[in-house]
Coordinates of C-alpha atoms in Angstrom, one line a residue:
A15 CA 0.0 0.0 0.0
L16 CA 2.8 2.4 0.7
I17 CA 4.5 1.6 -2.5
V18 CA 1.0 2.4 -4.2
F19 CA 0.6 5.7 -2.4
A20 CA 4.1 6.7 -3.2
I21 CA 3.3 6.2 -7.1
L22 CA 0.2 8.0 -6.8
M23 CA 1.8 10.9 -5.1
L24 CA 4.5 10.9 -7.9
A25 CA 1.8 10.9 -10.4
L26 CA 0.0 13.8 -8.6
L27 CA 3.0 15.9 -8.6
F28 CA 3.7 15.2 -12.1
L29 CA 0.1 16.5 -13.0
I30 CA 0.5 19.4 -10.8
G31 CA 3.8 20.3 -12.4
L32 CA 2.4 19.9 -15.8
A33 CA -0.6 22.1 -14.8
I34 CA 1.9 25.0 -13.6
D35 CA 4.1 24.7 -16.4
A36 CA 1.2 24.8 -18.9
G37 CA -0.1 27.9 -17.3
Q38 CA 3.4 29.3 -17.7
L39 CA 3.5 28.6 -21.3
Y40 CA 0.1 30.0 -21.7
S41 CA 1.3 33.1 -20.0
N42 CA 4.4 33.5 -21.9
K43 CA 2.4 33.0 -25.0
R44 CA 0.1 35.8 -24.3
M45 CA 2.9 38.3 -23.6
E46 CA 4.8 37.2 -26.8
Q47 CA 1.5 37.9 -28.8
E48 CA 1.0 41.2 -27.2
A49 CA 4.6 42.2 -28.0
A50 CA 4.5 40.9 -31.5
D51 CA 1.3 42.9 -32.1
S52 CA 2.7 45.9 -30.7
A53 CA 5.9 45.9 -32.6
A54 CA 4.1 45.2 -35.9
F55 CA 1.8 48.1 -35.1
A56 CA 5.0 50.6 -34.5
G57 CA 6.2 49.4 -37.8
A58 CA 2.8 50.1 -39.4
V59 CA 2.8 53.6 -38.2
I60 CA 6.2 54.5 -39.8
L61 CA 5.0 53.1 -43.0
Y62 CA 1.7 55.2 -42.7
Q63 CA 4.1 58.2 -41.8
G64 CA 5.8 57.9 -45.1
G65 CA 9.0 56.1 -43.8
T66 CA 10.9 53.4 -45.3
G67 CA 10.8 49.7 -44.9
A68 CA 14.0 49.8 -43.0
Q69 CA 12.8 52.4 -40.9
A70 CA 9.7 50.3 -40.0
I71 CA 11.9 47.3 -39.3
D72 CA 13.9 49.5 -36.8
A73 CA 10.8 50.7 -35.1
A74 CA 9.3 47.3 -34.7
T75 CA 12.5 45.9 -33.5
A76 CA 12.8 48.8 -30.9
D77 CA 9.3 48.2 -29.7
A78 CA 10.0 44.5 -29.2
T79 CA 13.2 45.5 -27.2
T80 CA 11.1 47.9 -25.1
N81 CA 8.9 45.0 -24.1
G82 CA 11.8 42.8 -23.2
Y83 CA 12.2 40.7 -26.5
T84 CA 15.6 41.1 -27.8
T85 CA 17.3 38.5 -30.1
D86 CA 20.0 36.7 -28.5
D87 CA 20.0 33.3 -30.2
C88 CA 17.9 32.2 -33.2
T89 CA 19.5 28.7 -33.3
F90 CA 18.0 28.0 -29.8
T91 CA 20.9 25.8 -29.1
S92 CA 21.0 27.4 -25.5
G93 CA 17.3 28.0 -25.8
Q94 CA 16.8 32.0 -25.9
T95 CA 14.8 34.5 -27.9
C96 CA 14.5 35.2 -31.5
V97 CA 12.9 38.3 -32.9
T98 CA 12.2 38.5 -36.7
V99 CA 11.0 41.5 -38.5
N100 CA 10.0 41.2 -42.1
W101 CA 9.1 44.0 -44.4
P102 CA 7.3 43.0 -46.4
P103 CA 5.6 40.0 -44.9
T104 CA 7.1 36.6 -46.1
S105 CA 4.0 34.5 -45.4
G106 CA 0.1 34.7 -44.9
S107 CA -2.5 36.6 -46.8
F108 CA -0.6 39.9 -46.7
M109 CA 2.6 38.4 -48.0
A110 CA 4.7 40.8 -50.2
R111 CA 2.3 43.7 -49.2
L112 CA 4.5 46.8 -49.1
D113 CA 2.3 48.4 -46.8
H114 CA 2.5 45.8 -44.0
V115 CA 5.0 44.7 -41.4
E116 CA 5.4 41.2 -40.0
V117 CA 7.0 40.4 -36.6
I118 CA 7.6 36.7 -35.3
I119 CA 8.9 36.3 -31.7
T120 CA 10.0 32.9 -30.6
R121 CA 11.0 32.2 -27.1
Q122 CA 12.1 28.9 -25.5
V123 CA 10.2 29.1 -22.1
K124 CA 12.1 27.3 -19.2
T125 CA 9.6 25.2 -17.4
S126 CA 9.9 25.0 -13.6
L127 CA 9.0 21.3 -12.6
V128 CA 8.9 19.0 -15.7
P129 CA 12.0 19.7 -17.8
A130 CA 11.0 17.2 -20.2
E131 CA 8.3 19.8 -21.3
A132 CA 11.0 21.5 -23.2
A133 CA 9.8 19.6 -26.1
F134 CA 6.8 21.7 -26.6
N135 CA 9.1 24.8 -26.9
P136 CA 9.8 27.3 -28.2
V137 CA 6.7 29.3 -28.0
R138 CA 6.0 31.3 -31.1
A139 CA 3.9 34.5 -31.9
R140 CA 3.3 36.3 -35.1
G141 CA 2.0 39.7 -35.6
V142 CA 1.1 41.5 -39.0
A143 CA 0.2 45.2 -39.2
G144 CA -0.4 47.6 -42.0
A145 CA -1.8 51.0 -43.2
E146 CA -4.8 50.4 -45.2
N147 CA -7.5 52.6 -46.8
V148 CA -11.0 52.5 -44.9
N149 CA -12.8 55.0 -46.6
S150 CA -13.8 52.7 -49.6
G151 CA -12.1 54.8 -52.1
Y152 CA -14.7 57.8 -52.3
A153 CA -13.7 61.3 -52.9
V154 CA -17.4 62.3 -53.4
M155 CA -20.4 60.6 -51.9
A156 CA -24.0 61.8 -52.7
L157 CA -25.8 60.2 -49.8
D158 CA -29.6 60.6 -50.9
R159 CA -31.0 57.0 -50.5
G160 CA -34.5 57.8 -52.5
N161 CA -35.3 57.7 -56.0
T162 CA -33.7 61.1 -56.8
T163 CA -32.8 61.7 -60.4
K164 CA -29.4 63.3 -61.1
S165 CA -28.3 63.0 -57.3
F166 CA -24.9 63.3 -58.8
W167 CA -24.9 65.5 -61.9
A168 CA -22.0 66.6 -63.8
Q169 CA -23.5 69.4 -66.4
S170 CA -22.2 69.9 -69.9
N171 CA -19.8 72.6 -68.8
A172 CA -18.4 70.8 -65.7
D173 CA -14.8 70.3 -65.5
V174 CA -13.9 67.9 -62.9
H175 CA -10.7 65.8 -61.9
L176 CA -10.8 63.5 -59.1
N177 CA -7.6 62.1 -57.7
G178 CA -7.2 59.5 -55.0
G179 CA -10.9 58.6 -54.8
G180 CA -14.1 58.0 -56.9
I181 CA -17.8 58.7 -56.6
L182 CA -20.4 56.9 -54.6
V183 CA -24.1 57.7 -55.6
N184 CA -26.9 56.2 -53.1
S185 CA -30.0 57.2 -55.1
I186 CA -31.9 54.3 -56.6
A187 CA -33.3 56.2 -59.6
A188 CA -32.6 55.1 -63.2
N189 CA -30.5 58.0 -63.9
A190 CA -29.2 58.6 -60.4
A191 CA -25.7 59.4 -61.7
E192 CA -25.8 61.7 -64.8
N193 CA -22.8 62.9 -66.7
D194 CA -23.4 65.5 -69.5
Q195 CA -19.8 66.3 -70.0
N196 CA -19.0 64.5 -73.2
N197 CA -15.1 65.9 -73.3
S198 CA -13.2 63.1 -71.6
G199 CA -10.3 65.8 -71.0
R200 CA -12.7 67.5 -68.7
F201 CA -14.0 64.9 -66.5
T202 CA -11.3 62.3 -65.2
V203 CA -11.1 60.1 -62.3
Q204 CA -7.9 58.5 -61.6
N205 CA -7.2 54.9 -61.9
P206 CA -8.3 52.4 -60.2
Y207 CA -11.3 54.4 -59.0
G208 CA -14.5 54.9 -60.8
L209 CA -18.3 55.4 -60.0
D210 CA -20.4 53.1 -57.7
V211 CA -24.3 53.8 -58.0
A212 CA -27.3 52.1 -56.2
G213 CA -29.5 53.0 -59.3
G214 CA -28.5 53.7 -62.6
V215 CA -26.5 55.9 -65.0
S216 CA -27.0 58.2 -68.0
G217 CA -24.7 60.3 -70.0
S218 CA -21.2 60.1 -71.1
W219 CA -19.6 57.9 -68.4
V220 CA -18.4 55.3 -71.0
G221 CA -17.2 57.8 -73.5
D222 CA -15.3 59.7 -70.8
G223 CA -13.5 56.3 -69.8
I224 CA -15.1 56.4 -66.2
P225 CA -15.7 52.9 -65.0
Y226 CA -19.0 52.4 -63.3
T227 CA -20.8 49.8 -61.4
A228 CA -24.5 50.2 -61.2
G229 CA -26.9 48.5 -58.8
H230 CA -24.3 49.0 -56.0
N231 CA -25.2 48.5 -52.5
Q232 CA -26.0 51.7 -50.7
M233 CA -23.3 52.8 -48.4
P234 CA -24.0 54.5 -45.0
D235 CA -23.1 58.1 -44.1
P236 CA -19.4 57.4 -43.0
F237 CA -19.7 60.5 -40.8
G238 CA -23.4 59.9 -39.5
N239 CA -24.1 61.0 -35.9
F240 CA -20.7 63.0 -35.9
I241 CA -20.7 65.2 -32.8
T242 CA -21.4 69.0 -33.2
P243 CA -19.4 71.8 -31.4
P244 CA -20.0 73.2 -28.2
Q245 CA -20.6 76.9 -27.8
A246 CA -19.0 77.2 -24.4
G247 CA -16.0 79.6 -24.5
L248 CA -16.7 81.1 -27.6
P249 CA -17.9 84.8 -27.9
T250 CA -21.4 85.7 -29.3
C251 CA -20.9 87.8 -32.5
N252 CA -23.8 90.1 -33.5
S253 CA -21.7 91.8 -35.9
L254 CA -18.4 91.3 -37.7
A255 CA -16.9 94.1 -35.7
A256 CA -17.8 92.7 -32.4
C257 CA -15.4 89.8 -33.1
Q258 CA -12.3 91.3 -34.6
D259 CA -8.8 91.3 -33.2
G260 CA -6.6 94.4 -33.3
A261 CA -5.5 93.7 -36.7
G262 CA -9.2 93.6 -37.9
N263 CA -9.2 90.0 -38.3
Q264 CA -12.2 87.7 -37.5
I265 CA -11.8 85.7 -34.4
P266 CA -13.5 82.3 -33.7
G267 CA -17.0 82.7 -32.1
V268 CA -20.9 82.0 -32.4
Y269 CA -21.8 84.4 -35.3
T270 CA -25.4 85.6 -35.4
T271 CA -24.7 87.5 -38.2
N272 CA -23.7 86.6 -41.6
L273 CA -20.1 86.0 -42.0
G274 CA -19.5 87.9 -45.1
G275 CA -16.6 89.3 -47.2
A276 CA -18.7 91.5 -49.6
G277 CA -17.0 94.8 -50.7
N278 CA -13.6 95.3 -51.3
N279 CA -12.1 94.7 -47.6
N280 CA -10.1 91.7 -47.2
M281 CA -11.4 89.1 -44.6
V282 CA -9.0 86.9 -42.6
L283 CA -10.3 84.2 -40.2
N284 CA -8.1 83.3 -37.4
P285 CA -7.7 79.9 -36.5
G286 CA -10.5 78.1 -34.5
I287 CA -14.1 77.2 -34.6
Y288 CA -16.6 79.3 -36.1
I289 CA -20.4 78.6 -35.4
L290 CA -22.7 80.2 -37.9
K291 CA -26.2 81.0 -37.3
A292 CA -26.9 83.2 -40.3
G293 CA -24.7 81.6 -42.9
M294 CA -21.5 82.5 -44.8
D295 CA -21.3 84.9 -48.0
T296 CA -18.0 85.7 -49.5
A297 CA -19.4 87.7 -52.6
G298 CA -17.5 90.7 -53.4
N299 CA -13.9 91.6 -54.7
A300 CA -12.1 90.9 -51.5
N301 CA -9.7 88.1 -50.5
V302 CA -11.0 85.7 -47.8
T303 CA -8.3 83.6 -46.2
G304 CA -8.2 81.5 -43.1
T305 CA -5.8 78.8 -41.6
G306 CA -6.8 76.0 -39.1
V307 CA -10.5 77.0 -39.1
F308 CA -13.5 74.7 -38.8
I309 CA -16.8 76.1 -40.1
Y310 CA -20.1 74.9 -38.5
N311 CA -23.2 76.1 -40.3
T312 CA -26.3 75.5 -38.1
Y313 CA -29.8 76.8 -37.3
S314 CA -30.4 80.1 -35.5
I315 CA -31.6 78.7 -32.1
Y316 CA -28.7 76.1 -32.0
P317 CA -28.2 74.3 -29.7
T318 CA -31.8 74.3 -28.7
P319 CA -33.4 71.2 -30.1
L320 CA -35.8 71.6 -33.1
L321 CA -39.1 70.3 -31.6
P322 CA -42.8 70.8 -32.9
G323 CA -43.6 74.3 -32.4
V324 CA -39.9 75.5 -31.9
L325 CA -38.5 77.0 -35.2
G326 CA -35.2 78.0 -36.3
T327 CA -33.8 79.1 -39.8
C328 CA -30.6 78.2 -41.4
G329 CA -28.3 80.6 -43.3
Q330 CA -26.8 79.6 -46.6
V331 CA -23.0 78.9 -47.1
E332 CA -22.0 80.7 -50.3
L333 CA -18.1 81.0 -51.0
S334 CA -18.0 83.1 -54.0
G335 CA -16.7 86.1 -55.2
N336 CA -14.2 87.7 -57.9
A337 CA -11.1 87.4 -55.8
S338 CA -9.4 84.6 -54.1
T339 CA -10.6 82.6 -51.2
A340 CA -8.2 80.2 -49.5
L341 CA -9.2 78.2 -46.3
S342 CA -7.7 75.3 -44.7
A343 CA -8.9 73.0 -41.9
M344 CA -7.6 72.4 -38.5
T345 CA -4.6 69.9 -38.4
T346 CA -5.1 68.8 -34.9
G347 CA -8.1 68.0 -32.3
T348 CA -11.6 66.6 -32.8
W349 CA -12.2 68.5 -36.1
K350 CA -9.1 67.8 -37.7
N351 CA -9.3 67.9 -41.5
L352 CA -12.8 69.1 -41.5
L353 CA -13.3 72.3 -43.1
V354 CA -17.1 72.8 -43.6
Y355 CA -19.8 70.9 -41.7
Q356 CA -23.5 71.9 -42.2
D357 CA -26.0 70.7 -39.5
N358 CA -28.2 68.0 -40.7
H359 CA -31.3 70.0 -39.9
C360 CA -30.3 72.7 -42.5
A361 CA -31.2 71.9 -46.1
D362 CA -29.8 75.2 -47.7
E363 CA -27.3 74.3 -50.4
V364 CA -23.6 74.9 -49.8
A365 CA -22.1 76.6 -53.1
I366 CA -18.9 77.4 -54.5
E367 CA -19.3 79.8 -57.3
G368 CA -18.1 83.3 -58.8
N369 CA -15.3 84.2 -61.1
G370 CA -12.5 84.1 -58.4
S371 CA -10.7 81.3 -57.2
F372 CA -11.2 78.9 -54.4
T373 CA -8.7 76.9 -52.6
G374 CA -9.9 74.5 -50.0
T375 CA -7.7 72.1 -47.6
G376 CA -10.1 70.0 -45.7
S377 CA -13.5 68.1 -46.2
F378 CA -16.9 69.2 -46.7
Y379 CA -19.9 67.4 -45.0
V380 CA -23.2 68.6 -46.1
P381 CA -25.5 65.5 -45.1
S382 CA -28.8 67.3 -45.7
A383 CA -28.4 69.4 -48.7
T384 CA -26.8 69.7 -52.1
F385 CA -23.5 70.9 -52.8
R386 CA -23.3 72.9 -56.0
F387 CA -20.3 74.1 -57.8
N388 CA -20.8 76.8 -60.3
G389 CA -17.5 78.7 -60.4
N390 CA -14.4 79.2 -62.6
N391 CA -11.6 77.7 -60.4
A392 CA -11.8 75.7 -57.5
T393 CA -9.4 73.1 -55.9
L394 CA -10.1 71.0 -52.9
I395 CA -6.9 69.4 -51.5
G396 CA -6.9 66.5 -49.0
S397 CA -10.5 66.4 -49.1
Q398 CA -13.6 64.4 -49.3
L399 CA -17.0 65.7 -50.5
I400 CA -20.0 64.2 -48.7
A401 CA -23.4 65.8 -49.5
N402 CA -27.0 64.7 -50.0
Q403 CA -26.6 65.6 -53.6
V404 CA -24.0 66.9 -55.7
D405 CA -24.3 69.3 -58.5
L406 CA -21.2 70.4 -60.8
E407 CA -22.3 72.9 -63.2
K408 CA -20.0 75.7 -64.7
G409 CA -16.7 75.6 -66.5
S410 CA -16.5 77.0 -70.0
P411 CA -12.9 77.5 -71.5
P412 CA -10.8 79.6 -71.3
S413 CA -11.9 80.0 -67.5
R414 CA -12.1 76.3 -67.0
P415 CA -12.3 75.3 -63.2
F416 CA -9.9 72.6 -62.2
F417 CA -12.0 70.9 -59.4
F418 CA -9.6 68.4 -57.9
F419 CA -10.4 66.2 -55.0
Y420 CA -7.5 64.6 -53.4
A421 CA -9.2 61.8 -51.4
A422 CA -6.4 61.0 -49.2
S423 CA -6.5 57.5 -47.3
S424 CA -7.9 57.2 -44.0
P425 CA -5.6 54.5 -42.9
S426 CA -6.4 51.7 -40.5
S427 CA -3.5 49.9 -38.9
R428 CA -4.5 46.3 -38.3
A429 CA -2.1 44.3 -36.0
R430 CA -3.2 40.8 -37.0
S431 CA -1.4 37.5 -36.0
L432 CA -1.6 35.0 -38.8
G433 CA 0.7 32.6 -37.4
G434 CA 1.2 28.7 -38.1
S435 CA -1.1 26.0 -36.7
E436 CA 1.2 25.1 -33.9
P437 CA -0.7 25.1 -30.4
A438 CA 1.5 27.9 -29.3
A439 CA 0.8 30.4 -32.2
R440 CA -2.9 30.9 -31.6
S441 CA -3.7 34.6 -32.5
R442 CA -5.7 37.7 -31.6
S443 CA -6.4 40.5 -34.2
W444 CA -6.6 44.3 -33.6
K445 CA -8.0 47.1 -35.5
T446 CA -6.7 50.4 -35.0
R447 CA -7.4 53.9 -36.4
I448 CA -4.5 56.4 -36.7
P449 CA -5.1 60.0 -36.6
Q450 CA -4.3 61.1 -40.3
P451 CA -3.0 64.3 -42.1
A452 CA -5.7 63.6 -44.7
A453 CA -8.6 65.3 -44.8
F454 CA -11.4 62.9 -44.3
A455 CA -10.6 60.6 -42.1
L456 CA -11.9 63.2 -39.9
S457 CA -10.1 62.3 -36.7
R458 CA -13.2 61.8 -34.5
R459 CA -10.7 60.7 -31.8
P460 CA -7.6 62.7 -31.3
R461 CA -5.8 59.5 -30.1
I462 CA -4.8 56.0 -31.4
A463 CA -7.5 53.8 -30.0
A464 CA -7.2 49.9 -30.4
R465 CA -9.7 47.2 -29.6
P466 CA -9.3 43.5 -29.9
S467 CA -11.7 41.9 -32.4
A468 CA -12.6 38.3 -33.1

């Protein structure tokens, strides 16, 4: 009986040791996976910022070192740690992708009670991360989901050039997207982008060489339910003179008067938030400039909710004139890269028109109204145009409008382990949004926020 008891005790001790060491292996695996994901993410950020592959490798290696994983022996003859960073990845579904980084961490874990368990070592974790476009490639989006004809309309004198993105039209009408410009040199969409429309098309899409997909699924508003700016801390401007600095420049505020540049006096907008309750009209012969501005056009009693019996009015945003208008969005913070945002309660069109020139850096978001272009020269840089409907009208030579949308990417860095099938290579995937210098990623969060996904 004593011998049997001794054997049972040895077996029990072995099982206890096996459980302890299995837990140790699992714990080390989790830490390695976190480190591999983090290192791959660090390399992806460098690629997103325009760095080289070598710089991405250095960043990933440094991040792994920071987390305690430094290569000391990749032969494992003495059983240590090996960190391998590959740009581009050498295996998996992202193999050879120059916008991705692969990190493999392998470590031989020293078990405590059962040395024979070394046969289960080394423990391996693999992470892959990259900068990818999550904006669906649309520079222009016409959101109207009804049976609206010409929800996107390029008229016969339009002169439109889209770079970095295509066109989305949600209308289900038979001629939801109409192109009356039959000169292919005056309507161009950069390859590989084109037109996606839920309904049908009419006009010269084929003749202009613009590929299209009819019957496409309707797409949601990418900025739907985007927060609106608070009034707290902003002065109330009942006249332009009431909100000017010593140099006569307009300062950020809540404007209950039209923010206008009519006449021959130049108008400069200082950086900040402009909440407009009576619209904006830059007609005249004066230059209008502003750097680091966010223009929010809303109704007259904002932020009081519009309820039955509670009425408010909206003013129109009309960026027009015979001189030069140059406005650029903020580059940091909640409103980063968003130039004009019109309240979804306002149905007044937003227009760029006139005989002057307009240059805008930043996105236009007009969810419940038409965006209309009827001018001779307008350029939007780093921008996405999202409106209920889009109407592009004027542009007769020699005063041709060069209407460029540079729809830059809204990158998403995904750190995703795609390791092999060995028991120690189970993976988690991560999806992370990175604040971007391009306009329409619209940094809704001024931080890097990661969340594990299934």
